[in-house]
CSV table of C-alpha atoms and ligand atoms in Angstrom, one decimal:
chain,number,residue,atom,x,y,z
A,275,MET,CA,-22.7,-21.0,48.5
A,276,ASN,CA,-19.8,-21.0,45.9
A,277,LYS,CA,-16.7,-19.4,47.4
A,278,GLN,CA,-15.0,-18.4,44.2
A,279,PRO,CA,-15.4,-14.7,43.1
A,280,VAL,CA,-17.9,-14.1,40.3
A,281,ALA,CA,-17.7,-11.3,37.8
A,282,LEU,CA,-20.3,-10.0,35.4
A,283,ILE,CA,-18.7,-8.3,32.4
A,284,THR,CA,-20.6,-6.4,29.7
A,285,GLY,CA,-19.4,-6.3,26.1
A,286,VAL,CA,-17.3,-9.5,26.1
A,287,SER,CA,-17.7,-10.4,22.4
A,288,SER,CA,-14.6,-8.4,21.3
A,289,GLY,CA,-11.8,-6.0,22.4
A,290,VAL,CA,-11.3,-5.0,26.0
A,291,GLY,CA,-14.2,-7.1,27.3
A,292,TYR,CA,-13.0,-10.3,25.5
A,293,ALA,CA,-9.4,-9.9,26.7
A,294,THR,CA,-10.5,-9.1,30.2
A,295,THR,CA,-12.8,-12.2,30.3
A,296,LEU,CA,-9.8,-14.4,29.3
A,297,LYS,CA,-7.6,-12.8,32.0
A,298,PHE,CA,-10.2,-13.2,34.8
A,299,LEU,CA,-10.9,-16.8,33.7
A,300,SER,CA,-7.2,-17.5,33.7
A,301,GLU,CA,-7.1,-16.3,37.3
A,302,ASN,CA,-9.9,-18.8,38.3
A,303,ILE,CA,-12.6,-16.2,38.5
A,304,TYR,CA,-16.1,-17.2,37.3
A,305,VAL,CA,-17.3,-14.9,34.5
A,306,ALA,CA,-20.8,-14.2,33.2
A,307,GLY,CA,-20.3,-12.2,30.0
A,308,THR,CA,-22.9,-10.3,28.0
A,309,ALA,CA,-23.0,-9.1,24.4
A,310,ARG,CA,-25.3,-9.3,21.4
A,311,ARG,CA,-23.1,-11.5,19.1
A,312,ALA,CA,-23.8,-15.1,20.1
A,313,GLU,CA,-21.1,-16.7,18.1
A,314,ARG,CA,-18.4,-14.7,19.9
A,315,LEU,CA,-19.8,-15.7,23.2
A,316,GLU,CA,-19.7,-19.4,22.1
A,317,GLN,CA,-16.0,-19.0,21.3
A,318,LEU,CA,-15.4,-17.8,24.8
A,319,GLN,CA,-17.4,-20.7,26.3
A,320,GLN,CA,-15.2,-23.2,24.4
A,321,HIS,CA,-12.2,-21.7,26.3
A,322,ASN,CA,-13.5,-22.3,29.8
A,323,LYS,CA,-16.4,-24.0,31.6
A,324,ASN,CA,-16.3,-21.2,34.2
A,325,PHE,CA,-17.7,-18.8,31.6
A,326,LEU,CA,-21.5,-18.2,31.3
A,327,PRO,CA,-22.5,-16.6,28.0
A,328,ILE,CA,-25.5,-14.2,28.2
A,329,ILE,CA,-26.9,-12.7,25.0
A,330,ALA,CA,-28.1,-9.2,26.2
A,331,ASP,CA,-28.3,-5.7,24.9
A,332,VAL,CA,-27.2,-3.3,27.6
A,333,ARG,CA,-29.8,-0.7,26.4
A,334,ASP,CA,-32.5,-3.1,27.6
A,335,THR,CA,-33.2,-2.7,31.3
A,336,SER,CA,-35.0,-6.1,31.7
A,337,ALA,CA,-32.3,-7.9,29.7
A,338,MET,CA,-29.7,-6.6,32.2
A,339,GLN,CA,-31.9,-7.6,35.2
A,340,ALA,CA,-32.2,-11.1,33.6
A,341,ALA,CA,-28.4,-11.2,33.1
A,342,VAL,CA,-27.9,-10.6,36.8
A,343,ASP,CA,-30.5,-13.3,37.7
A,344,GLN,CA,-28.8,-15.8,35.4
A,345,THR,CA,-25.4,-15.1,36.8
A,346,ILE,CA,-26.6,-15.7,40.4
A,347,GLU,CA,-28.6,-18.7,39.4
A,348,GLN,CA,-25.5,-20.3,37.7
A,349,PHE,CA,-22.7,-19.2,40.1
A,350,GLY,CA,-24.6,-18.5,43.4
A,351,ARG,CA,-23.2,-15.0,43.9
A,352,LEU,CA,-22.0,-11.7,42.3
A,353,ASP,CA,-18.8,-9.9,43.4
A,354,LEU,CA,-17.8,-7.7,40.5
A,355,LEU,CA,-19.5,-5.8,37.7
A,356,ILE,CA,-17.3,-4.6,34.9
A,357,ALA,CA,-19.4,-2.1,32.9
A,358,ASN,CA,-17.4,-2.2,29.6
A,359,ALA,CA,-19.8,-2.3,26.7
A,360,GLY,CA,-19.5,0.9,24.7
A,361,LEU,CA,-19.4,2.6,21.4
A,362,GLY,CA,-17.4,5.4,19.8
A,363,HIS,CA,-18.7,8.4,17.8
A,364,ARG,CA,-17.1,11.2,15.7
A,365,GLY,CA,-18.9,14.2,14.4
A,366,SER,CA,-19.8,17.8,15.0
A,367,ILE,CA,-22.1,18.7,17.8
A,368,ILE,CA,-24.4,20.6,15.5
A,369,GLU,CA,-24.4,18.4,12.4
A,370,SER,CA,-24.2,14.8,13.7
A,371,ASN,CA,-27.1,12.5,12.9
A,372,TRP,CA,-29.5,12.5,15.8
A,373,GLN,CA,-30.1,8.7,15.7
A,374,ASP,CA,-26.4,8.1,16.0
A,375,ILE,CA,-26.2,10.4,19.0
A,376,LYS,CA,-29.2,8.5,20.6
A,377,THR,CA,-27.6,5.1,20.0
A,378,LEU,CA,-24.3,6.4,21.5
A,379,LEU,CA,-25.9,7.8,24.6
A,380,ASP,CA,-28.3,4.8,25.0
A,381,THR,CA,-25.3,2.5,24.9
A,382,ASN,CA,-22.6,4.4,26.8
A,383,ILE,CA,-24.9,6.1,29.4
A,384,ASP,CA,-28.2,4.1,29.7
A,385,GLY,CA,-26.4,0.8,29.2
A,386,VAL,CA,-24.0,1.4,32.1
A,387,LEU,CA,-26.8,2.6,34.3
A,388,HIS,CA,-28.9,-0.5,33.5
A,389,SER,CA,-25.9,-2.7,34.3
A,390,VAL,CA,-25.0,-0.9,37.6
A,391,ARG,CA,-28.6,-0.6,38.8
A,392,ALA,CA,-29.3,-4.3,38.1
A,393,ALA,CA,-26.0,-5.6,39.5
A,394,VAL,CA,-25.4,-3.6,42.7
A,395,PRO,CA,-28.5,-4.6,44.7
A,396,ARG,CA,-27.7,-8.3,44.2
A,397,MET,CA,-23.9,-7.9,44.7
A,398,GLN,CA,-22.0,-9.2,47.7
A,399,ASP,CA,-21.1,-6.6,50.3
A,400,GLY,CA,-17.4,-5.9,49.8
A,401,GLY,CA,-17.8,-6.2,46.0
A,402,GLN,CA,-16.7,-3.9,43.3
A,403,VAL,CA,-18.0,-1.9,40.3
A,404,ILE,CA,-15.4,-1.2,37.5
A,405,LEU,CA,-16.5,1.4,35.0
A,406,ILE,CA,-14.6,1.4,31.7
A,407,SER,CA,-14.3,5.0,30.7
A,408,SER,CA,-11.8,7.0,28.6
A,409,ILE,CA,-9.2,9.7,29.0
A,410,ALA,CA,-11.5,11.6,26.6
A,411,ALA,CA,-13.8,12.1,29.6
A,412,ARG,CA,-11.2,14.6,31.0
A,413,MET,CA,-10.3,16.3,27.7
A,414,ILE,CA,-11.6,18.9,25.3
A,415,THR,CA,-12.4,16.8,22.3
A,416,PRO,CA,-13.9,18.8,19.4
A,417,TYR,CA,-15.6,16.4,16.9
A,418,ALA,CA,-15.6,13.7,19.5
A,419,GLY,CA,-17.6,15.7,22.0
A,420,PHE,CA,-20.6,13.3,22.4
A,421,TYR,CA,-18.4,10.3,23.1
A,422,ALA,CA,-16.3,12.3,25.6
A,423,ALA,CA,-19.4,13.6,27.3
A,424,SER,CA,-20.9,10.1,27.6
A,425,LYS,CA,-17.7,8.9,29.3
A,426,ALA,CA,-17.6,12.0,31.5
A,427,PHE,CA,-21.2,11.3,32.6
A,428,ILE,CA,-20.2,7.9,33.7
A,429,SER,CA,-17.0,9.0,35.5
A,430,SER,CA,-18.9,11.6,37.4
A,431,LEU,CA,-21.6,9.2,38.4
A,432,GLY,CA,-18.9,6.8,39.6
A,433,ARG,CA,-17.5,9.3,42.0
A,434,ALA,CA,-20.9,9.8,43.6
A,435,LEU,CA,-21.7,6.0,43.5
A,436,ARG,CA,-18.4,5.3,45.4
A,437,LEU,CA,-19.6,7.3,48.4
A,438,GLU,CA,-23.1,5.9,48.2
A,439,LEU,CA,-21.8,2.3,48.4
A,440,GLU,CA,-19.2,3.0,51.1
A,441,SER,CA,-21.4,1.5,53.8
A,442,ARG,CA,-21.6,-1.8,51.9
A,443,HIS,CA,-17.8,-1.7,51.3
A,444,ILE,CA,-18.4,-1.9,47.5
A,445,ALA,CA,-15.5,-0.2,45.7
A,446,VAL,CA,-16.1,1.8,42.6
A,447,THR,CA,-13.1,2.1,40.2
A,448,ASP,CA,-13.1,4.4,37.1
A,449,VAL,CA,-10.7,3.0,34.4
A,450,LEU,CA,-9.8,5.8,32.0
A,451,LEU,CA,-8.4,4.0,28.9
A,452,GLY,CA,-6.4,5.6,26.2
A,453,ARG,CA,-6.3,4.1,22.7
A,454,VAL,CA,-6.5,0.3,22.6
A,455,GLN,CA,-6.2,-2.0,19.7
A,456,THR,CA,-9.8,-3.3,19.2
A,457,GLU,CA,-12.7,-3.1,16.8
A,458,PHE,CA,-13.7,0.1,18.4
A,459,ASN,CA,-12.7,2.5,15.6
A,460,GLU,CA,-14.2,0.3,12.8
A,461,LYS,CA,-17.6,0.2,14.6
A,462,ARG,CA,-17.5,3.9,15.6
A,463,LEU,CA,-20.7,5.8,14.7
A,464,GLY,CA,-20.7,9.2,12.8
A,465,GLN,CA,-18.2,10.5,10.4
A,466,PRO,CA,-15.6,7.9,9.2
A,467,GLY,CA,-11.9,8.3,8.9
A,468,ARG,CA,-11.4,10.5,11.9
A,469,GLY,CA,-9.6,8.2,14.2
A,470,GLY,CA,-6.4,10.1,14.7
A,471,SER,CA,-3.1,8.3,15.3
A,472,PHE,CA,-1.6,9.8,18.5
A,473,PRO,CA,-0.8,8.3,20.9
A,474,PRO,CA,-0.5,4.9,19.4
A,475,ALA,CA,-3.0,2.2,20.5
A,476,MET,CA,-1.9,-0.2,23.3
A,477,PRO,CA,-2.3,-4.0,22.9
A,478,VAL,CA,-5.6,-5.1,24.4
A,479,GLU,CA,-3.9,-7.4,26.8
A,480,ASN,CA,-2.4,-4.4,28.5
A,481,ALA,CA,-5.8,-3.0,29.2
A,482,ALA,CA,-7.1,-6.4,30.4
A,483,ASN,CA,-4.1,-6.7,32.8
A,484,ALA,CA,-4.7,-3.2,34.1
A,485,ILE,CA,-8.3,-4.0,34.8
A,486,PHE,CA,-7.3,-7.1,36.6
A,487,ARG,CA,-4.9,-5.1,38.8
A,488,ALA,CA,-7.8,-2.7,39.4
A,489,TYR,CA,-9.8,-5.6,40.7
A,490,GLN,CA,-7.0,-6.7,43.0
A,491,LYS,CA,-6.1,-3.2,44.4
A,492,ARG,CA,-9.5,-1.5,44.2
A,493,PRO,CA,-8.2,2.1,43.4
A,494,LYS,CA,-10.6,4.9,42.8
A,495,GLN,CA,-9.2,5.6,39.3
A,496,VAL,CA,-6.8,4.0,36.9
A,497,VAL,CA,-5.0,5.6,33.9
A,498,VAL,CA,-3.1,2.7,32.3
A,499,ARG,CA,-0.2,4.4,30.4
A,500,TRP,CA,2.3,7.2,31.2
A,501,VAL,CA,1.5,8.8,27.8
A,502,ASP,CA,-2.2,9.0,28.8
A,503,ARG,CA,-1.4,10.5,32.2
A,504,LEU,CA,0.8,13.0,30.4
A,505,MET,CA,-2.2,13.9,28.1
A,506,LEU,CA,-4.4,14.4,31.2
A,507,TRP,CA,-1.7,16.7,32.8
A,508,GLY,CA,-1.5,18.6,29.5
A,509,ASN,CA,-5.2,19.0,29.6
A,510,ILE,CA,-5.0,20.7,33.0
A,511,ILE,CA,-2.0,22.9,32.1
A,512,ILE,CA,-2.7,23.7,28.4
A,513,PRO,CA,-6.3,22.5,27.7
A,514,GLU,CA,-6.9,24.7,24.7
A,515,TRP,CA,-3.7,23.7,23.0
A,516,ILE,CA,-4.5,20.0,23.5
A,517,GLY,CA,-8.1,20.6,22.4
A,518,ARG,CA,-6.9,22.2,19.1
A,519,LYS,CA,-4.5,19.3,18.5
A,520,ALA,CA,-7.4,16.9,19.1
A,521,MET,CA,-9.5,18.9,16.7
A,522,LYS,CA,-6.9,18.5,13.9
A,523,GLN,CA,-7.1,14.7,14.3
A,524,TYR,CA,-10.8,14.4,14.6
A,525,LYS,CA,-12.0,17.1,12.2
A,526,GLY,CA,-10.2,15.3,9.4
B,616,NAP,N1,-10.5,0.9,22.0
B,616,NAP,C1,-10.2,2.2,22.5
B,616,NAP,O1,-9.4,2.9,21.9
B,616,NAP,C2,-10.9,2.7,23.7
B,616,NAP,C3,-10.4,3.8,24.4
B,616,NAP,C4,-11.0,4.3,25.5
B,616,NAP,C5,-12.1,3.6,26.0
B,616,NAP,N2,-12.6,2.5,25.4
B,616,NAP,C6,-13.8,1.9,26.0
B,616,NAP,O2,-13.6,0.5,26.1
B,616,NAP,C7,-14.8,-0.2,26.1
B,616,NAP,C8,-14.7,-1.4,25.2
B,616,NAP,O3,-14.5,-1.0,23.9
B,616,NAP,P1,-13.5,-1.8,22.9
B,616,NAP,O4,-12.4,-1.0,22.5
B,616,NAP,O5,-13.2,-3.2,23.4
B,616,NAP,O6,-14.5,-1.9,21.6
B,616,NAP,P2,-15.1,-3.2,20.8
B,616,NAP,O7,-14.1,-4.2,20.5
B,616,NAP,O8,-16.0,-2.5,19.8
B,616,NAP,O9,-16.1,-3.9,21.9
B,616,NAP,C9,-17.3,-3.3,22.3
B,616,NAP,C10,-18.1,-4.3,23.1
B,616,NAP,O10,-19.3,-3.7,23.5
B,616,NAP,C11,-20.4,-4.5,23.1
B,616,NAP,N3,-21.6,-3.7,22.9
B,616,NAP,C12,-21.7,-2.6,22.1
B,616,NAP,N4,-23.0,-2.2,22.1
B,616,NAP,C13,-23.6,-3.0,22.9
B,616,NAP,C14,-25.0,-3.2,23.2
B,616,NAP,N5,-25.9,-2.3,22.8
B,616,NAP,N6,-25.4,-4.2,24.0
B,616,NAP,C15,-24.5,-5.1,24.5
B,616,NAP,N7,-23.2,-5.0,24.1
B,616,NAP,C16,-22.8,-4.0,23.4
B,616,NAP,C17,-19.9,-5.2,21.8
B,616,NAP,O11,-20.7,-6.4,21.7
B,616,NAP,P3,-21.8,-6.8,20.6
B,616,NAP,O12,-21.6,-5.8,19.4
B,616,NAP,O13,-21.6,-8.2,20.3
B,616,NAP,O14,-23.1,-6.5,21.3
B,616,NAP,C18,-18.5,-5.5,22.2
B,616,NAP,O15,-18.4,-6.7,22.9
B,616,NAP,C19,-15.9,0.8,25.6
B,616,NAP,O16,-16.6,1.3,26.7
B,616,NAP,C20,-15.0,1.9,25.0
B,616,NAP,O17,-15.7,3.2,25.1
B,616,NAP,C21,-12.0,2.0,24.3
């Protein structure tokens, strides 16, 4: 059996997933990466022969099962899942388009569940699941409530999963990202032009490096920047004030 660690990363065709794939490949870790855009996966394959491109929609249970099968067939093992694929959304809880809400929840909740439930049974004991969540999961976020709730769902699930997988020594790490410079805002569903500007977005490489450190150190939770930790503290001490500030940004 191959001795090198093997990671399966979802959503590698852009942003955090793309940069994280490059980081892991540069550290001699084999990566199987999923997304729907084939041409972006081909670009990654050109970078490194240790990359396996897999076209798969995270909303499709059988596609994620097949992605795990392909990973193990190609590399002989699976040590790490990074459940990264995700979408944003802005809009009111009452008025948002129902199809947008369904797409968001299918991607951010069902997509992560399909990935985790396909990968964990075939993962090496001592492996790791890294969930890419958001600081929004811990905040009051009017007009971004569906997105925040989708991430809170996954963070909550991660806390339970950690204990369930303890006997197999599989670590579960919840990465709460703040704003990152990616295509995320352009592709966000719902009402346009409500991105907000504070705090400024971090370079995507910073997120990728933090995810790699999370792989090395296996903490329960990661918040990458001090300004994001400050926002989370603010949300404990003065949650309503922070919520109203967020509303100003997101309501437009
Ligand atoms: N950027 C931020 O400010 C920020 C902040 C906090 C948390 N996050 C989280 O970070 C993660 C990555 O986002 P990003 O900023 O890197 O955004 P991004 O550049 O838009 O990347 C999203 C990735 O997810 C994939 N994806 C989306 N829907 C998919 C589906 N149904 N099936 C398979 N793949 C799918 C996309 O690939 P295809 O379209 O090719 O399928 C793409 O590779 C997300 O979970 C997001 O919630 C981002």
